[in-house]
Coordinates of C-alpha atoms and ligand atoms in Angstrom, one line a residue:
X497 CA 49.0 20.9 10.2
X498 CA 47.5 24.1 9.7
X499 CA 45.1 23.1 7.1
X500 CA 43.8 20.3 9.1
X501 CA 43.1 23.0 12.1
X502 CA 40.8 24.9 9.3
X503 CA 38.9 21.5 8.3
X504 CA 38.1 20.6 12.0
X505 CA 36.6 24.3 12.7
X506 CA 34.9 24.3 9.2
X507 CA 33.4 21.0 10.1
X508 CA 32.5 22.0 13.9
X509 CA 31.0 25.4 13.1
X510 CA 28.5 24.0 10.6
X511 CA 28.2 21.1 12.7
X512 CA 26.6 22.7 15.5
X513 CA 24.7 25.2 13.8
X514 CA 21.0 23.2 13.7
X515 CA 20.4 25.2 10.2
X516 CA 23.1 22.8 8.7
X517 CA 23.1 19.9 10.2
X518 CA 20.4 17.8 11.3
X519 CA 20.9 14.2 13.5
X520 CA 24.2 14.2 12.2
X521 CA 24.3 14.5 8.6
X522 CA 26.5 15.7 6.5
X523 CA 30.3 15.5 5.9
X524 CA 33.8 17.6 5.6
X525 CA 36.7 17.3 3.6
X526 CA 40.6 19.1 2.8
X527 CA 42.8 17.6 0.2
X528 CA 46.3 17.9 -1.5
X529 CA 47.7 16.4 -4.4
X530 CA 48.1 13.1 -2.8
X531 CA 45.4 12.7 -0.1
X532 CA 42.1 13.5 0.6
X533 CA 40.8 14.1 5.0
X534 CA 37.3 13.1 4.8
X535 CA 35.3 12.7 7.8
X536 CA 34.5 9.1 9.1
X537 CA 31.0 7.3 9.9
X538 CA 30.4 7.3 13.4
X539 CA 31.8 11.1 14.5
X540 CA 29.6 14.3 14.4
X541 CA 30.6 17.3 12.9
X542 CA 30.2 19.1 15.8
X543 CA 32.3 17.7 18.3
X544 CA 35.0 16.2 15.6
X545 CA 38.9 16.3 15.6
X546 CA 41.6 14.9 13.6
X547 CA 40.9 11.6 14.8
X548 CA 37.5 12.0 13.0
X549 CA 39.1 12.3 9.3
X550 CA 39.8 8.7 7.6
X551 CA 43.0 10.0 5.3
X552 CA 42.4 8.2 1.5
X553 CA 45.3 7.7 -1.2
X554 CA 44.2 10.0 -3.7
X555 CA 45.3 7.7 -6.8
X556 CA 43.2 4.8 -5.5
X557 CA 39.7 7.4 -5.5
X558 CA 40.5 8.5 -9.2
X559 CA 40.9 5.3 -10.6
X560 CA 37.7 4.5 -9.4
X561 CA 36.1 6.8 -11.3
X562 CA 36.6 5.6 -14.9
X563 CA 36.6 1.5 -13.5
X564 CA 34.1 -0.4 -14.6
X565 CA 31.7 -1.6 -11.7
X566 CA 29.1 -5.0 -11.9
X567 CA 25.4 -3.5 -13.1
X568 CA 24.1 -5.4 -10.5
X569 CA 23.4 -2.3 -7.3
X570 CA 24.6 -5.1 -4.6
X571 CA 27.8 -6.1 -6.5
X572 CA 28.8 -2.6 -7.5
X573 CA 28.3 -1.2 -3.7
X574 CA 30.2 -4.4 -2.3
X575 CA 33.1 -3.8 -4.9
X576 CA 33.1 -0.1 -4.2
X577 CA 33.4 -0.2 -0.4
X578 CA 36.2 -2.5 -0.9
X579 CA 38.0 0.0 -3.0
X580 CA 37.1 2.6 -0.5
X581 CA 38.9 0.7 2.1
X582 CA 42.0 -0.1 0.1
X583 CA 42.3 3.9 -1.2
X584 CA 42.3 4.0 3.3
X585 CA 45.3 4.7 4.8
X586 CA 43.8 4.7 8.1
X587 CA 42.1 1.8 9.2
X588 CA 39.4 1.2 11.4
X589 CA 38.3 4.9 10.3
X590 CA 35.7 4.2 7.8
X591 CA 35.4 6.8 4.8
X592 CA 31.8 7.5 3.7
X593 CA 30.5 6.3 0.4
X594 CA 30.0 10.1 -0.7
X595 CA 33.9 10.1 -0.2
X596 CA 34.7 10.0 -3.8
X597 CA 32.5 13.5 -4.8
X598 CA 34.0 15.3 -2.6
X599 CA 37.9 13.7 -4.4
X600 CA 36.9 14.9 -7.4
X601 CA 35.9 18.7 -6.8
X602 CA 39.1 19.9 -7.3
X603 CA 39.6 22.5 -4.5
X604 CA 41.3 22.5 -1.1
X605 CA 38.0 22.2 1.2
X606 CA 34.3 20.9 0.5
X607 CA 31.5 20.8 3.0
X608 CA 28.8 18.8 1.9
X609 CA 25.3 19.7 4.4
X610 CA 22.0 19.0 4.1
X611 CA 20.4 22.5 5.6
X612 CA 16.9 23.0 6.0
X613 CA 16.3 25.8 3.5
X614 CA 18.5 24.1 0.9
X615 CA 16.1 21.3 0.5
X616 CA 13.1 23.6 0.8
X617 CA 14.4 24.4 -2.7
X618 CA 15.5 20.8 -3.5
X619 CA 12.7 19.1 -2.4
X620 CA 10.5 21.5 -4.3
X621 CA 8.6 20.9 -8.1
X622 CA 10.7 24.3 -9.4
X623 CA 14.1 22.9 -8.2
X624 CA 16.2 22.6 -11.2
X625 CA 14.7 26.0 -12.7
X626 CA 14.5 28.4 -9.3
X627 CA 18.0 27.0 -9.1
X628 CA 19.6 27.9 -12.8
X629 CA 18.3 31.2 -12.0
X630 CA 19.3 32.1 -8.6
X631 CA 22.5 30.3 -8.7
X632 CA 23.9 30.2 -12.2
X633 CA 27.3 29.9 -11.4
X634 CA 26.2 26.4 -9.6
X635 CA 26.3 22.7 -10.9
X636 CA 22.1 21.2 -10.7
X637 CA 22.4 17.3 -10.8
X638 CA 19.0 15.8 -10.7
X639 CA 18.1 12.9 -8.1
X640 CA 20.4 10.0 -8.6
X641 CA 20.2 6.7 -6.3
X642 CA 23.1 7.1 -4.1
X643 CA 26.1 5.4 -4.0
X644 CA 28.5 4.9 -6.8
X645 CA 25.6 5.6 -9.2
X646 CA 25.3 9.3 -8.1
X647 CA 29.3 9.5 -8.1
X648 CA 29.4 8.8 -11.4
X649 CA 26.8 11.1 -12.7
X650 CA 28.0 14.2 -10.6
X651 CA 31.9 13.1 -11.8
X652 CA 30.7 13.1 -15.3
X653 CA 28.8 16.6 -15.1
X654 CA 32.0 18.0 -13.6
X655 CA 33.7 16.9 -16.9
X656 CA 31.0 18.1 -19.1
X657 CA 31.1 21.8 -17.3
X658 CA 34.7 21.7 -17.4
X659 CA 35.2 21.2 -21.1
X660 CA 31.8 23.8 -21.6
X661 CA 33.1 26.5 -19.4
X662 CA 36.9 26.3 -19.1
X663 CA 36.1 26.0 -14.8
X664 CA 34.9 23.9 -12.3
X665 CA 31.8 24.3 -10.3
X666 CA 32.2 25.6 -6.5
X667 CA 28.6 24.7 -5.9
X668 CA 26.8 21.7 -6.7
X669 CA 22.9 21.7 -6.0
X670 CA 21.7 17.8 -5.4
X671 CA 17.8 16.9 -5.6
X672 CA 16.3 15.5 -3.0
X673 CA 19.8 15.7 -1.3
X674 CA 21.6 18.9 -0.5
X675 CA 24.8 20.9 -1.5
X676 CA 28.7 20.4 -2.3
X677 CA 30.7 23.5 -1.8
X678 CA 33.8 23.8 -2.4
X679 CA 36.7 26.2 -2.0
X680 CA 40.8 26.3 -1.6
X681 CA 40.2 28.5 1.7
X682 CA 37.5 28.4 4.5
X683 CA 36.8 32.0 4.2
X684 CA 35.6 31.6 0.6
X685 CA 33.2 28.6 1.8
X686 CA 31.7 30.2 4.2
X687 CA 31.2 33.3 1.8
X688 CA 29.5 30.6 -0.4
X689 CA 27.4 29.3 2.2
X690 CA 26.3 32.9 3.9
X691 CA 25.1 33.9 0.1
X692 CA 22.9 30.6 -0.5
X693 CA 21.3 30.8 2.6
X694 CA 20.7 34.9 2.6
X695 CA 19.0 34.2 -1.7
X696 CA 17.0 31.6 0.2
X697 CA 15.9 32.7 3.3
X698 CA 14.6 36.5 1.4
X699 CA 12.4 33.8 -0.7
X700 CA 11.0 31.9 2.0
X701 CA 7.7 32.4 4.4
X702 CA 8.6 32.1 7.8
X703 CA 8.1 28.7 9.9
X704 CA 4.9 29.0 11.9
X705 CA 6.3 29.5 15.6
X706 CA 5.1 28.4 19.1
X707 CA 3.7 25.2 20.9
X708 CA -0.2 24.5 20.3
X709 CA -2.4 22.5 23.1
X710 CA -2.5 18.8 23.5
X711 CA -5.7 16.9 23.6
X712 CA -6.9 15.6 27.5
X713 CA -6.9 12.5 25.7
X714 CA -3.6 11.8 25.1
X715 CA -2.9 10.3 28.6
X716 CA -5.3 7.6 27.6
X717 CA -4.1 7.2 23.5
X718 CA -0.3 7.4 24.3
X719 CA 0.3 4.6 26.4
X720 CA -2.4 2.5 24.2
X721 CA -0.2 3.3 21.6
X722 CA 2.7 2.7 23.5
X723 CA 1.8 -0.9 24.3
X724 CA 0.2 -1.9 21.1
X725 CA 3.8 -1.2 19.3
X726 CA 6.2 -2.9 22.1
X727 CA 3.7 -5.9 21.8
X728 CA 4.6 -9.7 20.5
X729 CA 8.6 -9.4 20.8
X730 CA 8.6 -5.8 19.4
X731 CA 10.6 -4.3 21.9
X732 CA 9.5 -1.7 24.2
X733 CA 9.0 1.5 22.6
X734 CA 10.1 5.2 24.0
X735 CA 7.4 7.6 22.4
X736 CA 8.1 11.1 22.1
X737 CA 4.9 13.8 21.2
X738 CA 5.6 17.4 19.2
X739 CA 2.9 19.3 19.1
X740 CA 3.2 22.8 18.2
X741 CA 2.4 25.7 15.0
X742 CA 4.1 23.6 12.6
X743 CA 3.1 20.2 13.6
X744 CA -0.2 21.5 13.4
X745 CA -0.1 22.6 9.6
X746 CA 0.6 18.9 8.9
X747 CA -2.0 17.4 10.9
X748 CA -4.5 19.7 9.4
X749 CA -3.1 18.3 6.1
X750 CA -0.5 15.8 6.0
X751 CA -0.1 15.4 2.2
X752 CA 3.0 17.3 2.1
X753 CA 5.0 15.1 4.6
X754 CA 3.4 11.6 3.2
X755 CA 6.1 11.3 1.1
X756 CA 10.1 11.0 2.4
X757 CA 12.0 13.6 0.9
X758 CA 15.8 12.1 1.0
X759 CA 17.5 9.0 1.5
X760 CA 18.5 10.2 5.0
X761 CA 14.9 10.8 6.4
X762 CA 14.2 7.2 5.5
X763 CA 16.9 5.7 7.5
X764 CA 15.8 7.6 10.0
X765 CA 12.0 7.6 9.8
X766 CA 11.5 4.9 7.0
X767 CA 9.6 5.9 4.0
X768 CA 5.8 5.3 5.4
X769 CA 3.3 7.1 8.0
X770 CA 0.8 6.8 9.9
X771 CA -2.0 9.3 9.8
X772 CA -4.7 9.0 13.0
X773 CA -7.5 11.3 12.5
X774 CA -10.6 9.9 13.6
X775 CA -12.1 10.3 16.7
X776 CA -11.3 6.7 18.3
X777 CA -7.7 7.7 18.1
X778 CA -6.5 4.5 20.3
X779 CA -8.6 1.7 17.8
X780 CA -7.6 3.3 14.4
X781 CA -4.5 3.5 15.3
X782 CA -4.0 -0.3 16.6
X783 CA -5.5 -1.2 13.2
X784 CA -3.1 0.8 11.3
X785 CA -0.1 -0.4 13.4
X786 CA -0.4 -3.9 12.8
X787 CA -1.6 -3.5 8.9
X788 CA 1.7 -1.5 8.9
X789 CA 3.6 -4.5 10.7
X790 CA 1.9 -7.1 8.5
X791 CA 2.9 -5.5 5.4
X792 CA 6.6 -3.8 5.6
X793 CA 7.6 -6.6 8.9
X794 CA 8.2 -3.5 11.1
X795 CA 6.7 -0.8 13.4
X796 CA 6.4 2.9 12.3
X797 CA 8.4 5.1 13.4
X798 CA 6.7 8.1 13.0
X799 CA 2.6 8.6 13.6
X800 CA 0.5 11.6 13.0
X801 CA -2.1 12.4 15.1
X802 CA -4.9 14.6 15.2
X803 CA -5.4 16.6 18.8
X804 CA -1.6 15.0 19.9
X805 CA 0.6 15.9 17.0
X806 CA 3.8 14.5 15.6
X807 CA 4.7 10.7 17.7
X808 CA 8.4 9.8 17.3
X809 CA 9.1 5.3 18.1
X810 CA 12.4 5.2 19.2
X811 CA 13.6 2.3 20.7
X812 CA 14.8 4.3 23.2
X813 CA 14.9 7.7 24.5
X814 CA 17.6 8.9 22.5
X815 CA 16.5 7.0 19.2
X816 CA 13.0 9.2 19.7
X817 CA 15.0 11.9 20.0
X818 CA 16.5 11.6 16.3
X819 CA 13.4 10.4 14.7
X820 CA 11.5 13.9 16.2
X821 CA 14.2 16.1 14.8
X822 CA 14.3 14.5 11.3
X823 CA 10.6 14.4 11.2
X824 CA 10.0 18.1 12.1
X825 CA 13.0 18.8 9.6
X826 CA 11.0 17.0 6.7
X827 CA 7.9 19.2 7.9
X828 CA 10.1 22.3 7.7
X829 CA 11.6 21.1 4.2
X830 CA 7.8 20.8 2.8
X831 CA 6.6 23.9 4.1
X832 CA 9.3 26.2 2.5
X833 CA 8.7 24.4 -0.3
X834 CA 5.8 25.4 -0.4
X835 CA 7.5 29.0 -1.4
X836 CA 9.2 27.4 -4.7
X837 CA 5.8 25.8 -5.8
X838 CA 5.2 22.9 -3.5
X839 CA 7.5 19.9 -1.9
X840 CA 8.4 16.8 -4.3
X841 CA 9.1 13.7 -2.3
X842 CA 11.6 10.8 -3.0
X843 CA 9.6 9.0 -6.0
X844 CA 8.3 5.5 -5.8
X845 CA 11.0 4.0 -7.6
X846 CA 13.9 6.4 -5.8
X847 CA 12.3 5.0 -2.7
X848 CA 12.2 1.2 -3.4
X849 CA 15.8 1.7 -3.7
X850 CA 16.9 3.0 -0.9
X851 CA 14.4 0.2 1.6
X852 CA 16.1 -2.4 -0.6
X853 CA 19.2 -1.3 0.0
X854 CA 18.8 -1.1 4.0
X855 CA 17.2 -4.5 3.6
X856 CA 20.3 -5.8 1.5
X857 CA 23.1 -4.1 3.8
X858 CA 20.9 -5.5 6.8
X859 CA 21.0 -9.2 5.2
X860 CA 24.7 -8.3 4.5
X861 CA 25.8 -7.2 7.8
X862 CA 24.4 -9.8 9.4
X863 CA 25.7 -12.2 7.2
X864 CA 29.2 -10.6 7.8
X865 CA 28.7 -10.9 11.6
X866 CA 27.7 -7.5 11.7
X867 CA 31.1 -5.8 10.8
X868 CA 30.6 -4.0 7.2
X869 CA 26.9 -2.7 7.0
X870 CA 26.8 1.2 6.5
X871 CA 23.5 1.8 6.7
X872 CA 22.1 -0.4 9.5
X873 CA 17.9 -0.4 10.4
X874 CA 17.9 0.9 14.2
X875 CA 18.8 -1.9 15.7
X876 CA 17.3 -3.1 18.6
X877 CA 18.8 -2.7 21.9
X878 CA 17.7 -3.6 25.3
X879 CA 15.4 -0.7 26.0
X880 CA 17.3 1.8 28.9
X881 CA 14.1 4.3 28.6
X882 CA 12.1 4.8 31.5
X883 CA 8.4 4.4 31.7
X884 CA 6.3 6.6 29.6
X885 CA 5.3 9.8 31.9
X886 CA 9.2 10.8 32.0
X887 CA 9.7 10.0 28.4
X888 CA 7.1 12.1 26.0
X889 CA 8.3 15.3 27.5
X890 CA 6.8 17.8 24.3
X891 CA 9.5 19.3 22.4
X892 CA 9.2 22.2 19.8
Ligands
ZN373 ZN1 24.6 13.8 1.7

């Protein structure tokens, strides 16, 4: 089908184009009257095909959207995913919770990304107001806890634009999110797309550039490190070091990358830090690992250090890998922010939920024998990294 040909390029050209997509966020979309081809957990944009799609009954995802759901977050989420999989004509391919915006923008194509200078503007304190004024033709929704809650509230703006302006919104602006843009041919998204990022980048500063010197003493600190967080049945841990111009302006001031700024960077990273800046790097930081441990029951992922720059725990090479690249996004994300009056972070409140929720899908999951669970904590697998030396290999 011809239209499924233009979904899987959409979908791969953003895909591999690192100013979209980061560690695999992110998902595609084509509909007809009928049904709905959304992508599927567990296949990158980059590399998809039709395989990749999880094809819905489109009458099954509206009805859902005037049903009335339990109050209760757990209930509603349980009831919702098992909607989700009846509306799926293709089992085994499992549709994404955000499946349901992209049913009810009512055009051929959406492609929902999470790009770097988007959430510059997102994640910053002017977001709603820069936004109304650079893109007026677009749809703000403040930060909503995801799920069926932030369905709702984007499916009842929809209706509220509609019956103010006669239309419905192309482009929808989420806090602390991302974008929804949607069109009835590829052409017109990425005509969408090229105009958001051109408004955006003409508004930005430009990321500092270039790798910075490591500390002699990180030969000594790293493999400290290394062992004090794969101690006492921890697992062995696969560090990975970033230092470079940008690390640097957050370990000169880490403030603006305290704080997550989405729901993705806390699967990813979780939702604390570690900060080391003293001078008896390998001490303060055992002491701040295992307060850490002692009070959320697991190790950091990410660690801060002065002289060494940005540490990534993986629990394996590959694991590292991801944690790096959402971390130095997060960094990127608060420094153009910084352009659009400084970064806002996930709020305390916007942040219990989403730990909960890992912590309830977790309990879920492996009550269920591990089968249903969307959005799983790492899990721990027996550790295929090498020894240290091979593994922190800088990256910028
Ligand atoms: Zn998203």
């Amino acid at each position: 089908m011809k239209e499924i040909d233009n979904l899987i390029a959409v979908s791969r050209k953003y895909g591999a184009d690192s100013r979209f997509v980061i560690a695999g966020g992110g998902n595609t979309s084509y509909k007809d009257t009928t049904h709905l081809w959304v992508k599927a957990s567990g296949h990158a944009l980059a590399t998809i095909d039709e395989e990749g799609f999880a094809v819905m009954d489109r009458a099954r995802l509206d009805a859902m959207a005037t049903k009335t759901y339990p109050a209760d977050a757990a209930e509603r989420e349980a009831q919702v995913k098992e909607d989700l999989s009846d509306a799926n004509l293709t089992r085994g391919r499992r549709p994404s919770v955000e499946t349901s915006l992209h049913n009810c923008m009512n055009f051929s194509y959406v492609v929902h990304l999470h790009p770097t200078l988007v959430n510059g503007l997102m994640c910053s304190v002017t977001a709603e107001k820069r936004c109304a004024e650079l893109f007026p033709d677009a749809l703000y929704v403040a930060y909503t806890d995801p799920g069926y809650t932030l369905f709702k509230k984007v499916y009842d703006a929809i209706g509220q634009w509609k019956a103010q302006r006669g239309s419905e919104p192309q482009v929808i602006f989420l806090q602390n999110h991302g974008i929804f843009v949607a069109a009835d041919t590829v052409a017109e998204i990425d005509a969408i797309y090229e105009d958001v990022m051109t408004k955006l980048e003409a508004l930005v500063a430009p990321l500092p550039e270039g790798e910075t010197p490591v500390c002699d003493c990180v030969s000594e600190v790293l493999p400290a490190i290394r062992q004090i967080l794969s101690r006492g049945g921890r697992g062995l841990k696969t560090l990975q070091v970033t230092k470079n111009a940008l690390v640097d302006e957050f370990l000169a001031n880490p403030k603006g990358v305290l704080t997550p700024f989405s729901p993705d960077g806390i699967v990813y990273c979780k939702s604390e830090y570690i900060v080391v800046d003293g001078e008896n790097k390998a001490a303060e930081a055992e002491e701040k690992i295992e307060a850490y441990v002692t009070r959320r029951g697991h190790t950091p992922k990410v660690l801060l250090i002065k002289g060494i720059g940005l540490v990534a725990v993986g629990d394996n090479a590959k694991n590292a890998r991801v944690i790096t690249e959402v971390f130095l996004d997060a960094m990127k994300v608060a420094f153009y922010a910084r352009s659009f009056g400084g970064e806002h972070g996930m709020e305390p409140a916007w942040i219990d939920f989403i730990d909960n929720w890992e912590v309830e899908n977790y309990r879920r999951t492996v009550g269920a024998g591990g089968a249903r669970g969307t959005r799983l904590p790492a899990r721990r697998r027996p550790n295929r990294s090498t020894r240290w030396p091979e593994t922190i290999a800088p990256s910028s």
